[in-house]
Coordinates of C-alpha atoms and ligand atoms in Angstrom, one line a residue:
M1 CA 0.0 0.0 0.0
S2 CA 1.6 3.2 -1.1
D3 CA -0.4 5.7 0.9
P4 CA -2.9 4.7 3.7
A5 CA -4.7 8.1 3.1
E6 CA -6.0 6.7 -0.2
L7 CA -8.1 4.2 1.8
I8 CA -9.8 6.7 4.0
D9 CA -12.4 8.3 1.7
P10 CA -13.7 5.0 0.2
L11 CA -13.7 3.4 3.6
V12 CA -15.7 6.2 5.2
S13 CA -18.3 5.8 2.4
E14 CA -18.9 2.2 3.6
L15 CA -19.6 3.3 7.2
P16 CA -23.3 4.4 6.9
K17 CA -24.1 0.8 6.0
W18 CA -21.7 -0.8 8.5
L19 CA -22.1 1.2 11.7
P20 CA -25.8 0.2 12.4
T21 CA -24.7 -3.4 12.4
Q22 CA -22.4 -2.8 15.4
R23 CA -23.8 -3.4 18.8
W24 CA -22.1 -0.4 20.3
F25 CA -23.5 2.0 17.8
G26 CA -26.0 4.1 19.8
G27 CA -28.0 5.7 17.0
K28 CA -30.0 2.8 15.6
D29 CA -33.2 4.7 15.8
R30 CA -32.5 6.9 12.8
P31 CA -30.8 6.4 9.4
I32 CA -27.3 7.7 9.0
T33 CA -27.2 10.6 6.6
S34 CA -23.4 10.9 6.3
V35 CA -20.1 10.1 7.9
R36 CA -17.1 12.4 7.9
P37 CA -13.5 11.6 8.9
L38 CA -12.3 13.9 11.7
G39 CA -8.8 12.5 12.2
T40 CA -6.9 9.4 11.2
T41 CA -3.7 8.1 12.7
V42 CA -1.6 5.2 11.3
L43 CA -0.7 3.0 14.3
Q44 CA 1.1 0.4 12.3
E45 CA 2.3 0.5 8.7
G46 CA 2.6 -2.4 6.3
D47 CA 0.5 -5.6 6.2
P48 CA -1.6 -5.6 8.3
L49 CA -2.1 -1.9 8.4
L50 CA -3.6 -0.5 11.5
L51 CA -5.5 2.8 11.5
H52 CA -7.1 4.8 14.4
M53 CA -10.0 6.9 13.2
I54 CA -12.4 9.4 14.7
V55 CA -15.4 10.0 12.5
E56 CA -18.4 12.3 12.8
V57 CA -21.7 10.4 12.3
Y58 CA -24.6 12.6 11.1
Q59 CA -28.2 11.5 11.4
G60 CA -30.3 14.4 10.2
D61 CA -29.7 17.3 12.6
R62 CA -27.9 15.0 15.1
M63 CA -24.2 14.4 15.1
A64 CA -21.9 12.3 17.3
P65 CA -18.2 11.6 17.0
Y66 CA -17.2 7.9 17.2
Q67 CA -13.9 6.1 17.5
L68 CA -13.0 3.3 15.2
V69 CA -9.9 1.0 14.8
V70 CA -9.7 -0.3 11.4
A71 CA -7.1 -2.7 9.9
S72 CA -6.4 -3.7 6.3
R73 CA -4.6 -6.7 4.8
D74 CA -3.8 -7.9 1.3
Q75 CA -5.7 -11.1 2.1
L76 CA -8.4 -11.3 4.7
P77 CA -8.2 -14.6 6.6
E78 CA -11.5 -16.4 7.0
Y79 CA -11.8 -15.9 10.8
L80 CA -11.9 -12.1 10.2
G81 CA -14.7 -12.4 7.7
S82 CA -17.4 -11.2 10.1
S83 CA -15.3 -8.0 10.8
W84 CA -15.2 -7.0 7.1
I85 CA -16.2 -3.4 6.4
G86 CA -15.4 -3.1 2.7
T87 CA -12.8 -3.8 0.1
E88 CA -11.1 -0.5 -0.9
R89 CA -8.6 -0.2 -3.7
G90 CA -8.4 -3.9 -3.8
R91 CA -7.6 -4.2 0.0
P92 CA -10.1 -5.7 2.5
C93 CA -10.6 -3.3 5.4
Y94 CA -12.1 -4.6 8.7
E95 CA -12.8 -3.8 12.3
A96 CA -9.5 -4.3 14.0
T97 CA -10.6 -5.3 17.5
G98 CA -11.2 -8.9 16.3
D99 CA -7.7 -9.3 15.0
A100 CA -5.4 -10.5 17.7
D101 CA -2.4 -9.9 15.4
V102 CA -2.9 -6.1 15.6
T103 CA -4.6 -5.4 19.0
G104 CA -1.3 -6.0 20.8
R105 CA 0.0 -2.8 19.2
L106 CA -2.4 -0.7 21.4
L107 CA -1.1 -2.3 24.6
D108 CA 2.5 -1.9 23.4
L109 CA 2.0 1.8 22.8
I110 CA 0.6 2.2 26.3
A111 CA 3.6 0.3 27.7
E112 CA 6.0 2.6 25.8
G113 CA 4.1 5.7 26.8
A114 CA 4.2 6.7 23.1
D115 CA 2.8 9.7 21.2
V116 CA 1.5 8.8 17.8
G117 CA 0.1 11.8 15.8
S118 CA -2.3 13.4 18.3
L119 CA -2.8 10.2 20.3
K120 CA -1.2 10.0 23.7
F121 CA -0.7 6.5 25.1
R122 CA 0.1 6.6 28.8
H123 CA 0.4 4.4 31.8
E124 CA -0.7 5.8 35.2
P125 CA 2.1 7.1 37.4
G126 CA 3.7 4.1 39.2
A127 CA 1.8 1.5 37.2
E128 CA 3.8 -1.2 35.4
V129 CA 2.4 -2.1 32.0
K130 CA 4.1 -4.8 30.0
G131 CA 3.5 -5.2 26.2
G132 CA 3.8 -8.2 24.1
L133 CA 0.3 -9.7 24.6
R134 CA -2.4 -10.3 22.1
G135 CA -5.8 -8.7 22.9
R136 CA -9.2 -10.3 22.3
P137 CA -12.6 -8.6 22.5
I138 CA -14.9 -9.7 25.3
T139 CA -18.1 -11.0 24.0
S140 CA -20.3 -9.2 26.5
E141 CA -19.5 -5.9 25.0
Q142 CA -22.2 -3.3 25.3
S143 CA -21.8 0.5 24.7
N144 CA -18.0 0.2 24.1
T145 CA -15.5 -2.4 23.0
S146 CA -13.1 -4.0 25.6
L147 CA -10.0 -6.0 24.7
V148 CA -8.6 -8.5 27.1
Y149 CA -4.9 -9.2 27.1
G150 CA -4.0 -12.6 28.5
N151 CA -5.0 -12.7 32.2
S152 CA -3.5 -9.3 32.8
Y153 CA -5.2 -6.3 31.2
I154 CA -8.5 -5.1 29.9
L155 CA -8.5 -2.1 27.5
K156 CA -11.8 -0.3 27.0
L157 CA -12.1 1.7 23.8
F158 CA -14.8 4.3 24.1
R159 CA -17.0 4.4 21.0
K160 CA -19.1 7.5 21.2
L161 CA -16.7 10.3 22.2
S162 CA -17.0 13.6 24.0
P163 CA -14.4 16.3 24.5
G164 CA -12.7 16.2 27.9
E165 CA -11.9 13.4 30.3
N166 CA -14.3 10.6 30.3
P167 CA -16.1 10.2 33.7
D168 CA -15.0 6.6 33.7
L169 CA -11.4 7.6 33.8
L170 CA -11.8 10.6 36.0
L171 CA -13.7 8.7 38.7
H172 CA -11.4 5.6 38.6
R173 CA -8.4 7.9 39.0
A174 CA -10.1 9.7 41.9
L175 CA -11.0 6.4 43.6
Q176 CA -7.6 4.9 43.1
E177 CA -6.0 7.9 44.7
Q178 CA -8.2 7.3 47.7
G179 CA -7.0 3.7 47.9
C180 CA -10.5 2.4 47.1
E181 CA -10.6 -1.4 47.2
H182 CA -13.8 -1.7 45.2
I183 CA -12.5 -0.9 41.7
A184 CA -10.3 -2.8 39.3
P185 CA -6.9 -1.0 39.4
L186 CA -6.5 1.7 36.8
L187 CA -3.3 1.2 34.8
G188 CA -3.3 3.5 31.8
S189 CA -5.2 5.6 29.2
I190 CA -5.3 6.8 25.6
T191 CA -6.2 10.4 24.9
G192 CA -7.0 11.7 21.5
D193 CA -7.8 15.1 20.1
L194 CA -11.4 16.2 19.5
Y195 CA -12.0 19.6 18.1
G196 CA -8.8 20.9 19.6
E197 CA -9.5 19.5 23.0
P198 CA -8.1 16.3 24.6
A199 CA -10.6 13.5 24.8
T200 CA -10.3 10.1 26.5
V201 CA -10.6 7.4 23.9
G202 CA -9.3 4.4 25.9
M203 CA -8.8 3.1 29.5
L204 CA -6.5 0.3 30.7
Q205 CA -7.3 -1.7 33.8
Q206 CA -6.1 -4.8 35.5
F207 CA -8.2 -7.7 34.2
I208 CA -9.8 -9.5 37.2
T209 CA -9.8 -13.3 36.7
D210 CA -12.1 -15.6 38.6
A211 CA -14.8 -13.0 38.9
V212 CA -18.5 -13.5 38.4
D213 CA -20.8 -10.6 37.6
G214 CA -23.6 -9.7 40.0
W215 CA -26.4 -10.4 37.6
A216 CA -25.3 -14.0 37.0
M217 CA -24.9 -14.6 40.7
A218 CA -28.3 -13.0 41.6
T219 CA -30.3 -14.8 39.0
T220 CA -28.7 -18.1 40.0
S221 CA -29.9 -17.5 43.5
V222 CA -33.4 -16.7 42.2
R223 CA -33.4 -19.9 40.2
D224 CA -32.5 -21.9 43.3
L225 CA -35.3 -20.3 45.2
M226 CA -37.9 -21.0 42.5
A227 CA -36.7 -24.6 42.1
D228 CA -37.6 -25.2 45.8
P229 CA -40.7 -23.1 46.4
E230 CA -41.4 -24.6 49.8
L231 CA -38.2 -23.7 51.6
P232 CA -37.8 -20.5 53.5
P233 CA -35.5 -18.1 51.5
D234 CA -32.7 -18.1 54.2
Q235 CA -32.5 -21.9 53.9
V236 CA -32.1 -22.1 50.2
G237 CA -28.6 -23.0 49.1
G238 CA -28.1 -20.0 46.9
D239 CA -29.3 -17.3 49.3
F240 CA -27.9 -14.0 48.1
A241 CA -28.7 -11.7 51.1
G242 CA -25.2 -11.9 52.5
E243 CA -23.8 -10.8 49.2
S244 CA -26.3 -8.1 48.8
Q245 CA -25.3 -6.7 52.2
R246 CA -21.6 -6.7 51.3
L247 CA -22.5 -5.1 48.0
G248 CA -24.4 -2.3 49.8
Q249 CA -21.3 -1.7 51.9
A250 CA -19.1 -1.6 48.9
V251 CA -21.3 0.9 47.1
A252 CA -21.4 3.2 50.2
K253 CA -17.6 3.0 50.5
V254 CA -17.2 4.0 46.9
H255 CA -19.5 6.9 47.5
N256 CA -17.5 7.9 50.6
D257 CA -14.3 7.8 48.6
L258 CA -15.8 9.8 45.7
R259 CA -16.9 12.4 48.2
R260 CA -13.5 12.6 49.9
A261 CA -11.8 12.9 46.5
L262 CA -14.1 15.2 44.6
G263 CA -16.3 16.9 47.3
E264 CA -20.0 17.3 47.8
Q265 CA -22.6 20.0 47.9
V266 CA -26.0 20.5 49.3
A267 CA -28.8 20.7 46.7
E268 CA -30.4 24.1 46.5
A269 CA -34.2 24.4 46.1
E270 CA -33.7 25.4 42.4
H271 CA -31.8 22.2 41.8
L272 CA -34.5 20.0 43.2
D273 CA -37.0 22.0 41.2
E274 CA -34.9 21.2 38.1
V275 CA -34.8 17.5 39.0
V276 CA -38.6 17.3 39.4
K277 CA -39.0 19.0 36.0
I278 CA -36.7 16.5 34.3
M279 CA -38.5 13.6 35.9
Q280 CA -41.9 15.0 34.9
A281 CA -40.7 15.6 31.3
R282 CA -39.5 12.0 31.0
L283 CA -42.8 10.8 32.4
D284 CA -44.7 12.9 29.9
S285 CA -42.7 11.8 26.9
V286 CA -42.8 8.1 27.9
A287 CA -46.6 8.1 28.7
Q288 CA -47.2 9.4 25.2
V289 CA -45.7 6.3 23.6
V290 CA -46.7 3.7 26.2
P291 CA -50.4 4.0 27.0
E292 CA -50.1 1.4 29.9
L293 CA -48.2 4.0 31.8
A294 CA -51.0 6.6 31.7
E295 CA -53.0 5.2 34.6
Y296 CA -50.0 5.6 36.9
A297 CA -49.1 9.1 35.7
P298 CA -51.0 11.0 38.5
A299 CA -49.3 8.9 41.3
L300 CA -45.9 9.3 39.6
R301 CA -46.4 13.0 39.3
A302 CA -47.3 13.2 43.0
A303 CA -44.3 11.2 44.0
F304 CA -42.0 13.5 42.0
E305 CA -43.6 16.6 43.5
K306 CA -42.7 15.4 47.0
L307 CA -39.1 16.3 46.1
R308 CA -39.9 19.9 46.4
E309 CA -40.9 19.4 50.0
L310 CA -37.9 17.5 51.2
S311 CA -37.1 18.8 54.7
G312 CA -33.4 18.1 55.5
P313 CA -30.5 19.0 53.2
V314 CA -30.0 16.8 50.2
P315 CA -26.3 15.9 49.7
M316 CA -25.0 15.8 46.2
Q317 CA -21.8 14.3 44.9
Y318 CA -20.2 12.4 42.1
I319 CA -21.8 9.0 41.7
H320 CA -21.6 5.9 39.5
G321 CA -24.6 7.0 37.5
D322 CA -25.6 3.7 35.9
L323 CA -25.4 1.2 38.7
H324 CA -27.0 -2.2 38.3
L325 CA -26.1 -5.9 39.0
G326 CA -24.4 -6.2 35.6
Q327 CA -21.9 -3.5 36.5
V328 CA -20.5 -5.2 39.6
L329 CA -18.1 -8.1 39.8
R330 CA -17.7 -10.5 42.7
T331 CA -14.1 -11.5 43.1
V332 CA -12.5 -13.8 45.6
T333 CA -12.0 -10.8 48.0
G334 CA -15.2 -8.9 47.5
W335 CA -17.3 -6.7 45.2
L336 CA -15.9 -4.4 42.5
L337 CA -17.8 -1.7 40.7
L338 CA -17.2 -1.3 37.0
D339 CA -18.0 1.3 34.3
F340 CA -18.3 4.7 35.8
E341 CA -19.3 6.3 32.5
G342 CA -22.9 6.9 33.6
E343 CA -26.0 6.3 31.4
P344 CA -24.5 6.1 27.9
A345 CA -27.5 7.9 26.4
A346 CA -27.4 10.8 28.8
P347 CA -25.5 14.0 27.8
L348 CA -22.0 14.3 29.3
A349 CA -23.0 17.4 31.3
E350 CA -25.7 15.4 33.0
R351 CA -23.5 12.4 33.5
S352 CA -20.8 14.4 35.2
A353 CA -23.0 16.6 37.3
L354 CA -23.2 16.2 41.1
R355 CA -26.2 14.0 42.0
S356 CA -27.7 12.3 45.0
P357 CA -25.9 9.1 45.9
L358 CA -29.3 7.6 46.4
R359 CA -29.7 7.6 42.7
D360 CA -27.1 4.7 42.6
V361 CA -29.0 3.0 45.4
A362 CA -32.2 3.3 43.5
G363 CA -30.5 1.8 40.4
M364 CA -29.4 -1.2 42.3
L365 CA -32.8 -1.7 44.0
R366 CA -34.4 -1.7 40.5
S367 CA -31.9 -4.3 39.4
F368 CA -32.8 -6.6 42.3
D369 CA -36.4 -6.3 41.2
Y370 CA -35.4 -7.3 37.7
A371 CA -33.3 -10.2 38.8
A372 CA -36.2 -11.5 40.8
H373 CA -38.7 -11.3 38.0
Q374 CA -36.8 -12.1 34.9
M375 CA -37.5 -15.9 35.3
L376 CA -41.2 -15.3 35.2
I377 CA -41.2 -13.5 31.8
G378 CA -43.1 -15.4 29.2
Q379 CA -44.4 -18.0 31.8
P380 CA -48.0 -18.5 32.6
E381 CA -49.0 -16.5 35.7
D382 CA -48.3 -18.4 38.9
P383 CA -49.2 -16.5 42.1
K384 CA -46.9 -18.6 44.2
L385 CA -43.8 -17.9 42.1
T386 CA -44.7 -14.2 41.8
E387 CA -44.9 -14.1 45.6
R388 CA -41.5 -15.8 45.8
A389 CA -40.0 -13.3 43.4
L390 CA -41.3 -10.5 45.5
E391 CA -40.0 -12.1 48.6
W392 CA -36.5 -12.5 47.0
S393 CA -36.5 -8.9 45.9
R394 CA -37.6 -7.6 49.3
R395 CA -35.1 -9.7 51.2
N396 CA -32.1 -8.6 49.0
R397 CA -33.1 -5.0 48.6
D398 CA -33.3 -4.8 52.4
A399 CA -29.9 -6.5 52.8
F400 CA -28.4 -4.1 50.3
C401 CA -29.8 -1.1 52.2
D402 CA -28.6 -2.6 55.5
G403 CA -25.1 -2.9 54.1
Y404 CA -25.2 0.6 52.7
A405 CA -26.4 2.1 56.0
K406 CA -23.6 0.4 57.8
A407 CA -20.9 2.1 55.8
A408 CA -22.6 5.4 54.9
P409 CA -21.8 8.5 57.0
E410 CA -24.5 10.0 59.2
S411 CA -25.4 12.7 56.8
I412 CA -26.7 10.0 54.5
G413 CA -27.6 7.1 56.8
D414 CA -30.1 4.4 55.8
P415 CA -31.4 5.0 52.3
R416 CA -34.8 3.7 53.4
S417 CA -35.1 6.6 55.8
Q418 CA -35.2 9.0 52.8
V419 CA -38.5 7.7 51.8
H420 CA -39.6 10.4 49.3
L421 CA -36.2 10.8 47.7
L422 CA -35.6 7.1 47.2
R423 CA -39.1 6.5 45.9
A424 CA -38.9 9.3 43.4
L425 CA -35.5 8.1 42.1
E426 CA -36.7 4.5 41.8
L427 CA -39.9 5.6 40.0
D428 CA -37.9 7.8 37.6
K429 CA -35.6 4.8 36.8
A430 CA -38.7 2.6 36.3
V431 CA -40.1 5.1 33.9
Y432 CA -36.8 5.0 31.9
E433 CA -37.1 1.2 31.9
V434 CA -40.6 1.3 30.6
A435 CA -39.4 3.3 27.6
Y436 CA -36.5 1.0 27.1
E437 CA -38.5 -2.2 27.3
H438 CA -41.2 -0.8 25.1
A439 CA -38.7 0.0 22.4
N440 CA -36.5 -3.1 22.8
R441 CA -38.1 -6.0 24.7
P442 CA -41.9 -5.6 24.9
E443 CA -42.3 -8.9 26.7
W444 CA -40.4 -7.4 29.7
L445 CA -42.6 -4.3 29.9
G446 CA -44.5 -5.9 32.8
V447 CA -41.5 -5.9 35.1
P448 CA -41.2 -2.1 35.5
L449 CA -44.9 -1.6 35.2
A450 CA -45.6 -4.0 38.1
S451 CA -43.0 -2.2 40.2
I452 CA -44.5 1.2 39.4
A453 CA -48.0 -0.1 40.4
R454 CA -46.6 -1.5 43.6
I455 CA -44.6 1.6 44.6
A456 CA -47.5 3.9 43.7
E457 CA -49.7 1.7 45.9
E458 CA -47.3 2.0 48.8
A459 CA -47.0 5.7 48.3
S460 CA -50.8 6.1 48.6
N461 CA -51.0 3.9 51.8
P462 CA -47.9 4.7 53.7
Ligands
ADP501 N1 -11.3 -5.2 35.2 C1 -12.1 -6.2 34.7 N2 -11.9 -7.5 34.9 C2 -12.6 -8.4 34.4 N3 -13.7 -8.2 33.6 C3 -14.0 -6.9 33.4 C4 -13.3 -5.8 33.9 N4 -13.8 -4.7 33.5 C5 -14.9 -5.0 32.7 N5 -15.0 -6.4 32.7 C6 -16.1 -7.1 31.9 O1 -16.4 -6.4 30.8 C7 -17.7 -6.0 30.7 C8 -17.9 -4.6 30.1 O2 -17.2 -3.7 30.8 P1 -17.8 -2.2 31.1 O3 -16.8 -1.4 31.8 O4 -19.1 -2.3 31.7 O5 -17.9 -1.7 29.5 P2 -19.1 -1.0 28.7 O6 -18.8 0.5 28.9 O7 -18.9 -1.5 27.3 O8 -20.4 -1.4 29.3 C9 -18.2 -6.0 32.2 O9 -19.6 -6.3 32.2 C10 -17.4 -7.2 32.7 O10 -18.0 -8.4 32.4
MG502 MG1 -21.1 -1.6 31.3

C-alpha cells in the first residue's frame, strides 16, 4: 500500500451501512445521513495496516463523533470475515478489534508511553504495564469495546466520544488515589484530540480473573429459590442476602471515597426543582408512547412533586450514574464496581453533574427487582412464584440497604429513611425502563410496570 490516506475516503463511504450493524452504535433509531472523517492516525504500517479513526456520524440534525480502529490486509483470513467493512482499492478493510495480530499494538504503545500523531498512550504514574500480549474482545461488549490481554489487562475503547476526560477515567483515578478497594486497578489511558481538546478514547485496567458478575450470581440465586418453592429463603442453598449486604457496603464505601476525592454540595431548592422537571418531562414523553403508563401518571407525578418538600439538606456528589447488577463483579476478595461512565444515552454534562448518591442505590434496587422477576417472563401467571420473586426482591433490597447504611456517613444514613427521595428516584428509573422495554423487549414491559404499580400503591398507603 503506497499511501494509507487513499483508503480513508472510500472506507468512510462504507460506514453508513456498516455502523448500524455494530452493537455499540448508539444511533440505531434513525438512518445515518453521512459520515465524515475527523482524524486518522496510522498506528502500524505495512500488512496488516492499523488505523485509528475518529469520525463524525450525522443522522439528520444530530451528530456524534465515534472512535474506530480499522485494519487492512492484502488477504483477509477467514476468521476475520465477520469483521469485514469493505474492500477499498483492492484491499479488504475490517474492524481491527477482532484481529489479535494487531490489537497487541495498542497495549505496546501504552507500555511505551508513546505519542503517535495526536494520540497519547500513557500508563498511570507508578503503574507497570508490559506489552507483548495479544488482545481479544470480550463477547459481553455493550456500549463500548473492551479488549482482554491474557490474564493481565483489559482495555476499553470508548466508542461515542465527547471532548474532555471521560467520567469513567476521572472517577477511577479519583477512587484509586483514595486507595479504594472496590474498583479494578487503573493502569493507563489513551487520549485523542477532539475539536482541539483532549478527549479520553481508551482506559486500561487490571483484568480480574475468577470474577462473576452480580447479575449472574443474583439470577442463579433466584433460580434456586424458584426450584424449591417450599423452603424459606434463608435456607435455600443460593441465598444471596449476605452478598447483597456486602455489595451495599461496597457501594457506600465507593460513595465515601468519591466524596472525599471530589467533594460534595447540598442541593439548592432550584436544583430540586430542576430534577422534578426532568422527571416529569421524562414521564410525559414516555406516557405518550406507552399507553399502559398513563393510569399511573398522577401517582408518579405526585411522588416526584414530593421532592420539592424535602425537609433536610440533600447531599449531592459524584456518583456511579448507571449502577446495576451487571456493573459489579464478585471477586475472591469482595465486590468491585465497574463502568463509571454513567448512562450512555445521557449527555455528558448530565453524567458528570453532582447528584444524590441515592440515585445509585435506586438503580441497584431496581436491578434486584429485575433479577427476581426475569425468570417469570413469558411464563403462565403463577401467584406462588410471583410471591417468591417479590420475597427474594424484598429480602435482597433490604440486605443491600442494611449494608449501605452500615458504611454510609450519618449525613446519608439508611437510604430507606429518605422515603420520598428514594421513591422518586426509583420511579424515575422505572419510567426509563418502561421506555427501554417498550422499544427493545416488549415482553419485559410488565417488570417495570408492576413495580410502578406496587410503589405507587405503597405511596398512597404509607
Ligand atoms: N477489570 C475487569 N476485569 C474483568 N472483567 C471486566 C473488567 N472490566 C470489565 N469487565 C467485563 O467487561 C464488561 C464490560 O465492561 P464495562 O466497563 O461495563 O464496559 P461498557 O462500557 O462497554 O459497558 C463487564 O460487564 C465485565 O464483564
Ligand atoms: Mg457496562
